[in-house]
Short mmCIF file of N, CA and C in Angstrom, two decimals:
data_model
loop_
_atom_site.label_atom_id
_atom_site.label_comp_id
_atom_site.label_asym_id
_atom_site.label_seq_id
_atom_site.Cartn_x
_atom_site.Cartn_y
_atom_site.Cartn_z
N MET B 1 9.44 19.96 14.23
CA MET B 1 9.21 19.20 13.17
C MET B 1 7.92 18.29 12.12
N ALA B 2 7.55 18.68 11.66
CA ALA B 2 6.17 18.47 10.42
C ALA B 2 5.73 16.81 10.82
N LEU B 3 4.25 16.93 10.70
CA LEU B 3 3.95 15.47 10.74
C LEU B 3 3.58 14.53 9.50
N ALA B 4 4.34 13.47 9.29
CA ALA B 4 3.76 12.89 8.35
C ALA B 4 2.39 11.71 8.15
N VAL B 5 1.02 12.27 6.74
CA VAL B 5 0.01 11.88 7.51
C VAL B 5 0.34 10.51 6.14
N VAL B 6 -1.33 10.08 6.92
CA VAL B 6 -1.22 8.65 4.93
C VAL B 6 -2.12 9.88 4.01
N LEU B 7 -1.53 9.88 2.32
CA LEU B 7 -2.05 10.00 1.71
C LEU B 7 -3.05 8.72 1.44
N GLY B 8 -2.53 7.73 1.01
CA GLY B 8 -3.12 6.89 0.51
C GLY B 8 -2.18 5.59 0.60
N VAL B 9 -3.10 3.86 0.04
CA VAL B 9 -1.97 2.92 -0.14
C VAL B 9 -2.69 1.74 -0.67
N VAL B 10 -1.88 1.52 -0.93
CA VAL B 10 -2.27 0.77 -1.80
C VAL B 10 -1.36 -1.01 -2.30
N LEU B 11 -2.04 -1.38 -2.60
CA LEU B 11 -0.98 -2.71 -2.73
C LEU B 11 -1.98 -3.72 -3.85
N LYS B 12 -0.11 -3.79 -4.60
CA LYS B 12 0.05 -4.06 -5.82
C LYS B 12 0.24 -5.61 -5.87
N LEU B 13 -0.85 -7.06 -6.82
CA LEU B 13 -0.50 -7.90 -6.53
C LEU B 13 -0.27 -8.30 -7.82
N GLU B 14 1.12 -9.33 -8.23
CA GLU B 14 0.93 -9.68 -9.95
C GLU B 14 1.03 -10.72 -9.64
N LEU B 15 0.59 -11.75 -10.04
CA LEU B 15 0.16 -13.00 -10.44
C LEU B 15 1.18 -13.46 -12.21
N ILE B 16 1.60 -14.21 -12.09
CA ILE B 16 1.98 -15.47 -13.67
C ILE B 16 1.06 -16.02 -14.25
N GLY B 17 0.60 -16.78 -14.93
CA GLY B 17 0.45 -17.96 -15.24
C GLY B 17 -1.11 -18.56 -14.80
N TYR B 18 -1.78 -16.83 -13.78
CA TYR B 18 -3.08 -17.53 -13.28
C TYR B 18 -3.89 -16.80 -14.59
N ASP B 19 -5.45 -17.09 -14.46
CA ASP B 19 -6.38 -16.59 -15.08
C ASP B 19 -7.66 -17.34 -14.72
N GLY B 20 -7.35 -17.28 -13.29
CA GLY B 20 -9.14 -16.79 -12.58
C GLY B 20 -9.43 -15.89 -12.78
N PRO B 21 -10.92 -15.99 -11.19
CA PRO B 21 -11.59 -14.44 -11.66
C PRO B 21 -10.38 -13.70 -10.18
N ALA B 22 -9.78 -12.12 -10.96
CA ALA B 22 -9.46 -11.20 -9.12
C ALA B 22 -10.17 -11.75 -8.05
N PRO B 23 -8.57 -11.92 -6.88
CA PRO B 23 -8.20 -12.52 -5.99
C PRO B 23 -9.59 -11.40 -5.34
N SER B 24 -10.84 -11.13 -3.98
CA SER B 24 -11.21 -10.12 -3.35
C SER B 24 -10.00 -10.17 -2.15
N LEU B 25 -9.51 -9.05 -2.24
CA LEU B 25 -9.23 -8.57 -0.48
C LEU B 25 -9.02 -7.55 0.27
N PRO B 26 -10.40 -7.42 0.85
CA PRO B 26 -12.09 -8.01 1.01
C PRO B 26 -12.64 -7.88 -0.70
N ARG B 27 -12.32 -7.08 -1.30
CA ARG B 27 -13.01 -6.69 -2.04
C ARG B 27 -12.17 -6.21 -3.29
N GLU B 28 -13.25 -5.95 -4.33
CA GLU B 28 -11.96 -6.67 -5.92
C GLU B 28 -11.75 -5.63 -5.80
N PRO B 29 -10.07 -5.83 -6.61
CA PRO B 29 -9.53 -4.69 -7.30
C PRO B 29 -9.42 -2.84 -7.94
N MET B 30 -9.60 -2.57 -7.36
CA MET B 30 -10.08 -0.85 -7.87
C MET B 30 -9.55 -1.09 -9.81
N ARG B 31 -8.43 -1.12 -10.53
CA ARG B 31 -7.69 -2.19 -11.86
C ARG B 31 -6.93 -3.48 -11.65
N GLU B 32 -6.87 -3.26 -12.93
CA GLU B 32 -7.05 -4.77 -13.23
C GLU B 32 -5.17 -4.12 -14.59
N GLU B 33 -4.79 -4.63 -14.75
CA GLU B 33 -3.00 -4.61 -15.64
C GLU B 33 -2.68 -6.30 -16.41
N ARG B 34 -2.29 -6.53 -16.83
CA ARG B 34 -2.70 -7.49 -18.06
C ARG B 34 -0.93 -7.66 -18.71
N ASP B 35 -0.32 -7.71 -19.38
CA ASP B 35 0.59 -7.62 -19.91
C ASP B 35 0.41 -9.36 -20.79
N SER B 36 1.48 -8.59 -21.94
CA SER B 36 1.50 -10.02 -23.46
C SER B 36 2.23 -11.07 -22.63
N ASP B 37 2.94 -11.21 -21.69
CA ASP B 37 3.61 -12.08 -21.02
C ASP B 37 3.46 -12.99 -20.09
N GLY B 38 2.07 -12.87 -19.54
CA GLY B 38 1.59 -14.29 -19.07
C GLY B 38 1.11 -13.29 -17.83
N ALA B 39 1.27 -11.71 -17.58
CA ALA B 39 1.23 -11.50 -15.72
C ALA B 39 0.53 -10.90 -15.63
N ARG B 40 -0.33 -10.38 -14.71
CA ARG B 40 -1.33 -10.02 -14.33
C ARG B 40 -1.10 -9.13 -12.95
N ARG B 41 -1.59 -7.65 -12.77
CA ARG B 41 -1.32 -6.88 -11.39
C ARG B 41 -2.95 -6.71 -11.01
N PHE B 42 -3.19 -7.04 -10.28
CA PHE B 42 -4.59 -6.18 -9.32
C PHE B 42 -3.94 -5.46 -7.77
N PHE B 43 -4.38 -4.32 -8.35
CA PHE B 43 -4.79 -3.36 -7.35
C PHE B 43 -5.65 -2.93 -6.76
N TYR B 44 -5.52 -2.99 -5.57
CA TYR B 44 -6.02 -3.63 -4.88
C TYR B 44 -6.02 -1.53 -3.73
N ASP B 45 -7.34 -0.60 -3.04
CA ASP B 45 -7.18 1.13 -2.89
C ASP B 45 -7.22 0.29 -1.13
N LEU B 46 -6.05 0.62 -0.55
CA LEU B 46 -6.66 0.34 0.89
C LEU B 46 -5.64 0.93 1.99
N SER B 47 -6.36 2.50 1.37
CA SER B 47 -6.07 4.46 2.85
C SER B 47 -6.71 3.77 3.66
N PRO B 48 -6.44 4.35 4.44
CA PRO B 48 -7.22 4.56 5.32
C PRO B 48 -8.99 5.33 4.80
N SER B 49 -9.37 5.85 6.14
CA SER B 49 -10.70 6.31 5.69
C SER B 49 -9.83 7.58 6.23
N ASP B 50 -9.72 7.67 7.25
CA ASP B 50 -9.40 9.24 7.72
C ASP B 50 -8.10 9.00 7.32
N PRO B 51 -8.90 10.66 7.24
CA PRO B 51 -7.91 11.25 6.71
C PRO B 51 -7.04 12.81 7.46
N GLY B 52 -5.47 12.21 6.78
CA GLY B 52 -4.84 13.28 8.16
C GLY B 52 -4.00 12.59 8.80
N LEU B 53 -4.33 10.90 8.58
CA LEU B 53 -4.27 9.67 9.60
C LEU B 53 -3.01 9.39 9.74
N GLU B 54 -1.86 10.27 10.68
CA GLU B 54 -0.53 9.01 10.96
C GLU B 54 0.24 8.26 10.91
N VAL B 55 1.07 8.48 10.02
CA VAL B 55 1.45 6.71 9.32
C VAL B 55 1.61 5.45 10.29
N ALA B 56 1.97 6.04 11.84
CA ALA B 56 1.81 5.09 12.24
C ALA B 56 0.97 4.72 13.08
N ASP B 57 0.19 5.36 13.01
CA ASP B 57 -2.01 5.13 13.21
C ASP B 57 -1.87 4.56 11.61
N ALA B 58 -1.87 4.32 11.30
CA ALA B 58 -1.96 3.61 9.41
C ALA B 58 -1.86 2.48 10.04
N CYS B 59 -0.10 2.35 10.10
CA CYS B 59 0.67 1.29 10.29
C CYS B 59 -0.24 -0.02 11.05
N ALA B 60 -0.83 0.76 12.42
CA ALA B 60 -1.92 -0.45 13.32
C ALA B 60 -2.75 -1.14 12.37
N ARG B 61 -4.05 -0.07 12.06
CA ARG B 61 -4.41 -0.50 11.77
C ARG B 61 -4.83 -1.32 10.38
N LEU B 62 -3.79 -1.30 9.22
CA LEU B 62 -3.48 -2.43 8.13
C LEU B 62 -3.14 -2.81 8.62
N GLY B 63 -1.88 -3.42 9.51
CA GLY B 63 -0.85 -4.09 9.52
C GLY B 63 -1.78 -4.99 9.75
N SER B 64 -3.18 -5.31 11.15
CA SER B 64 -3.97 -6.01 11.05
C SER B 64 -4.30 -7.14 10.62
N ARG B 65 -4.78 -6.07 9.42
CA ARG B 65 -6.37 -6.31 8.34
C ARG B 65 -5.15 -6.91 7.16
N LEU B 66 -3.96 -6.84 7.27
CA LEU B 66 -3.02 -7.97 5.88
C LEU B 66 -3.38 -9.01 6.85
N GLU B 67 -2.93 -9.22 8.06
CA GLU B 67 -2.51 -10.16 9.11
C GLU B 67 -2.73 -11.71 8.39
N ARG B 68 -4.88 -11.01 9.01
CA ARG B 68 -6.01 -11.34 8.50
C ARG B 68 -5.76 -11.96 7.22
N LEU B 69 -5.42 -10.94 6.22
CA LEU B 69 -5.69 -11.78 4.33
C LEU B 69 -5.09 -12.39 4.29
N LEU B 70 -3.45 -12.04 4.60
CA LEU B 70 -2.75 -12.73 4.29
C LEU B 70 -2.39 -13.69 4.98
N ASN B 71 -2.10 -12.95 6.07
CA ASN B 71 -1.05 -14.68 6.37
C ASN B 71 -2.73 -15.19 6.87
N SER B 72 -2.79 -15.34 6.89
CA SER B 72 -3.74 -17.02 7.57
C SER B 72 -3.97 -18.33 6.29
N PRO B 73 -4.71 -19.30 7.21
CA PRO B 73 -4.46 -20.60 6.26
C PRO B 73 -6.46 -19.56 5.52
N LYS B 74 -7.11 -18.76 4.86
CA LYS B 74 -8.69 -18.71 4.98
C LYS B 74 -7.92 -17.38 3.44
N SER B 75 -6.43 -17.25 3.27
CA SER B 75 -5.54 -16.53 2.36
C SER B 75 -7.08 -16.23 1.15
N PRO B 76 -7.05 -15.50 0.10
CA PRO B 76 -8.22 -15.49 -1.06
C PRO B 76 -7.05 -15.32 -2.19
N LEU B 77 -4.99 -15.50 -1.41
CA LEU B 77 -4.31 -15.24 -3.20
C LEU B 77 -5.09 -16.47 -3.74
N PRO B 78 -4.60 -17.47 -5.04
CA PRO B 78 -4.88 -18.38 -5.72
C PRO B 78 -3.56 -19.65 -5.64
N GLU B 79 -4.52 -20.22 -4.58
CA GLU B 79 -3.56 -21.88 -4.46
C GLU B 79 -2.43 -22.36 -5.48
N GLY B 80 -1.23 -22.80 -6.05
CA GLY B 80 -1.07 -23.82 -6.69
C GLY B 80 0.04 -23.07 -7.04
N MET B 81 0.94 -23.08 -8.62
CA MET B 81 2.38 -22.89 -9.32
C MET B 81 2.08 -21.43 -9.75
N PHE B 82 1.93 -20.42 -9.02
CA PHE B 82 2.25 -18.96 -9.41
C PHE B 82 3.04 -17.61 -9.19
N ALA B 83 3.68 -17.58 -9.62
CA ALA B 83 4.77 -16.10 -8.71
C ALA B 83 3.66 -15.02 -8.67
N THR B 84 4.28 -15.22 -7.59
CA THR B 84 3.60 -14.35 -6.59
C THR B 84 4.28 -13.02 -6.43
N ARG B 85 3.90 -11.64 -6.13
CA ARG B 85 4.47 -10.35 -6.13
C ARG B 85 3.98 -10.07 -5.00
N LEU B 86 3.70 -9.27 -3.87
CA LEU B 86 3.01 -8.28 -3.46
C LEU B 86 3.39 -6.90 -2.90
N THR B 87 2.78 -5.98 -2.99
CA THR B 87 4.00 -4.43 -2.96
C THR B 87 3.50 -3.92 -2.01
N LEU B 88 3.26 -3.01 -1.75
CA LEU B 88 2.46 -2.26 -0.51
C LEU B 88 2.76 -0.97 -1.59
N GLU B 89 2.10 -0.33 -1.46
CA GLU B 89 2.60 1.46 -1.49
C GLU B 89 1.68 3.35 -0.30
N PHE B 90 3.40 3.27 0.06
CA PHE B 90 2.35 3.66 0.84
C PHE B 90 2.92 5.16 -0.24
N GLY B 91 2.10 6.35 0.14
CA GLY B 91 1.59 7.46 -0.88
C GLY B 91 1.41 8.96 1.12
N VAL B 92 2.85 9.36 1.54
CA VAL B 92 2.58 9.69 2.74
C VAL B 92 2.67 11.96 2.17
N LEU B 93 2.26 12.42 3.30
CA LEU B 93 2.49 13.93 2.93
C LEU B 93 3.44 14.17 3.88
N ALA B 94 3.81 15.07 4.05
CA ALA B 94 4.92 16.78 4.54
C ALA B 94 5.03 17.68 4.33
N ASP B 95 4.98 18.87 5.16
CA ASP B 95 4.79 19.62 5.46
C ASP B 95 6.60 20.19 5.15
N ARG B 96 6.69 20.94 4.07
CA ARG B 96 7.50 21.18 3.13
C ARG B 96 8.28 22.45 4.08
N GLU B 97 7.60 22.57 4.51
CA GLU B 97 6.91 23.88 5.51
C GLU B 97 8.81 23.86 7.04
N ASP B 98 8.29 22.37 6.89
CA ASP B 98 9.74 22.26 7.86
C ASP B 98 10.82 21.76 7.80
N GLU B 99 12.51 22.28 7.97
CA GLU B 99 12.88 21.10 7.12
C GLU B 99 13.41 20.45 7.79
N SER B 100 12.58 19.00 8.81
CA SER B 100 12.76 17.97 8.40
C SER B 100 11.50 16.92 9.60
N PHE B 101 10.76 15.87 8.01
CA PHE B 101 9.85 15.38 8.77
C PHE B 101 10.18 13.95 9.47
N SER B 102 10.07 13.04 9.93
CA SER B 102 9.69 11.83 10.50
C SER B 102 8.49 11.34 11.21
N TYR B 103 9.04 9.58 10.14
CA TYR B 103 8.03 8.33 10.96
C TYR B 103 8.83 7.65 11.51
N ALA B 104 8.09 6.54 12.33
CA ALA B 104 9.24 5.00 11.95
C ALA B 104 8.15 3.73 11.95
N TRP B 105 8.17 2.94 10.94
CA TRP B 105 7.52 2.54 10.81
C TRP B 105 7.34 0.70 12.15
N PRO B 106 5.99 0.77 12.58
CA PRO B 106 6.31 -0.49 13.91
C PRO B 106 6.43 -1.57 13.09
N SER B 107 6.96 -1.53 14.17
CA SER B 107 7.97 -3.92 14.81
C SER B 107 5.97 -3.87 14.18
N ASP B 108 5.38 -4.21 14.75
CA ASP B 108 4.87 -4.93 13.88
C ASP B 108 4.42 -4.68 12.60
N PHE B 109 4.00 -3.82 12.26
CA PHE B 109 3.62 -3.78 10.69
C PHE B 109 4.24 -4.06 9.84
N LEU B 110 6.54 -4.05 10.51
CA LEU B 110 7.16 -4.59 9.61
C LEU B 110 7.10 -6.54 9.88
N ARG B 111 6.39 -6.70 10.63
CA ARG B 111 6.76 -8.32 11.07
C ARG B 111 5.61 -8.74 9.86
N VAL B 112 4.45 -8.07 9.83
CA VAL B 112 3.39 -8.67 8.64
C VAL B 112 4.07 -9.05 7.66
N LEU B 113 4.69 -7.42 7.54
CA LEU B 113 4.79 -7.22 5.55
C LEU B 113 5.73 -8.84 5.01
N ALA B 114 7.06 -8.98 7.01
CA ALA B 114 8.26 -9.68 5.53
C ALA B 114 7.32 -11.47 6.22
N ASP B 115 6.38 -11.38 7.08
CA ASP B 115 5.78 -12.49 6.93
C ASP B 115 4.73 -13.35 5.65
N ALA B 116 4.23 -11.83 5.32
CA ALA B 116 3.44 -12.22 4.21
C ALA B 116 4.66 -12.03 2.80
N ASP B 117 6.04 -11.94 2.90
CA ASP B 117 6.10 -11.53 1.81
C ASP B 117 5.82 -9.93 1.44
N ILE B 118 5.87 -8.51 1.21
CA ILE B 118 5.44 -8.02 0.74
C ILE B 118 6.62 -7.65 1.07
N GLN B 119 6.90 -6.52 -0.90
CA GLN B 119 7.94 -5.52 -0.66
C GLN B 119 6.76 -3.63 -0.18
N LEU B 120 8.09 -2.78 0.10
CA LEU B 120 7.39 -1.65 1.21
C LEU B 120 7.62 -0.32 0.07
N ASN B 121 7.37 -0.32 -1.19
CA ASN B 121 7.41 1.33 -1.78
C ASN B 121 6.60 2.72 -1.08
N VAL B 122 7.93 3.37 -0.57
CA VAL B 122 6.75 5.07 -0.18
C VAL B 122 7.11 5.61 -1.05
N SER B 123 6.25 6.86 -1.64
CA SER B 123 6.37 7.95 -2.31
C SER B 123 5.97 9.70 -0.84
N HIS B 124 7.30 9.61 -1.16
CA HIS B 124 6.91 11.30 -0.03
C HIS B 124 7.21 12.11 -0.89
N TYR B 125 5.60 13.25 -0.67
CA TYR B 125 5.04 14.48 -1.78
C TYR B 125 5.25 16.02 -0.59
N LEU B 126 6.04 16.75 -0.75
CA LEU B 126 6.50 17.58 -0.18
C LEU B 126 5.55 18.95 -1.27
N PRO B 127 4.62 19.57 -0.35
CA PRO B 127 3.61 20.40 -1.19
C PRO B 127 4.48 21.81 -1.46
N LYS B 128 4.34 22.23 -2.35
CA LYS B 128 5.06 23.59 -3.18
C LYS B 128 4.35 24.63 -2.34
N ALA B 129 5.39 25.17 -1.28
CA ALA B 129 4.71 26.74 -0.98
C ALA B 129 4.02 28.20 -1.76
N GLU B 130 3.09 28.29 -1.87
CA GLU B 130 2.63 29.32 -2.25
C GLU B 130 2.57 30.48 -2.80
N PRO B 131 3.69 31.69 -3.67
CA PRO B 131 3.79 32.19 -4.53
C PRO B 131 2.94 33.75 -3.11
N ASP B 132 3.67 34.49 -2.73
CA ASP B 132 3.29 35.61 -2.40
C ASP B 132 2.59 36.09 -3.76
N ASP B 133 1.25 37.66 -3.14
CA ASP B 133 0.61 37.69 -3.85
C ASP B 133 1.33 39.22 -3.68
N ALA B 134 2.10 40.02 -5.29
CA ALA B 134 2.77 40.39 -5.38
C ALA B 134 1.55 42.14 -4.74
N ASP B 135 0.49 42.02 -5.06
CA ASP B 135 -0.23 43.00 -4.82
C ASP B 135 -0.04 43.70 -2.86
#
């Protein structure tokens, strides 16, 4: 059975009616978008620095980081009457050669997401096999 490794992780923070500076989580966002209806989206790269890190290992590192950032009294999120939505986007790579792949989301990681009201979205990438050379 193939291993599932993390390609990248992005945290998307959506705020409505907020006109202040971009929250630092802990760095500045890599991108910002604005809508005409007053919504702002900030995108933060939370990808693991280790290439080829399996999902469970990435979750262990990321869960404690998110807990410190978002579930503490010193959270950098703006206080006030702003509609806020957090989405964590995971990119997971698995080998297409194997018939199946699997991984588990650690319960501590899921607890952190639930406590911070973070939606989890996962995209799976299965690279295509290289065509055989006819030479």
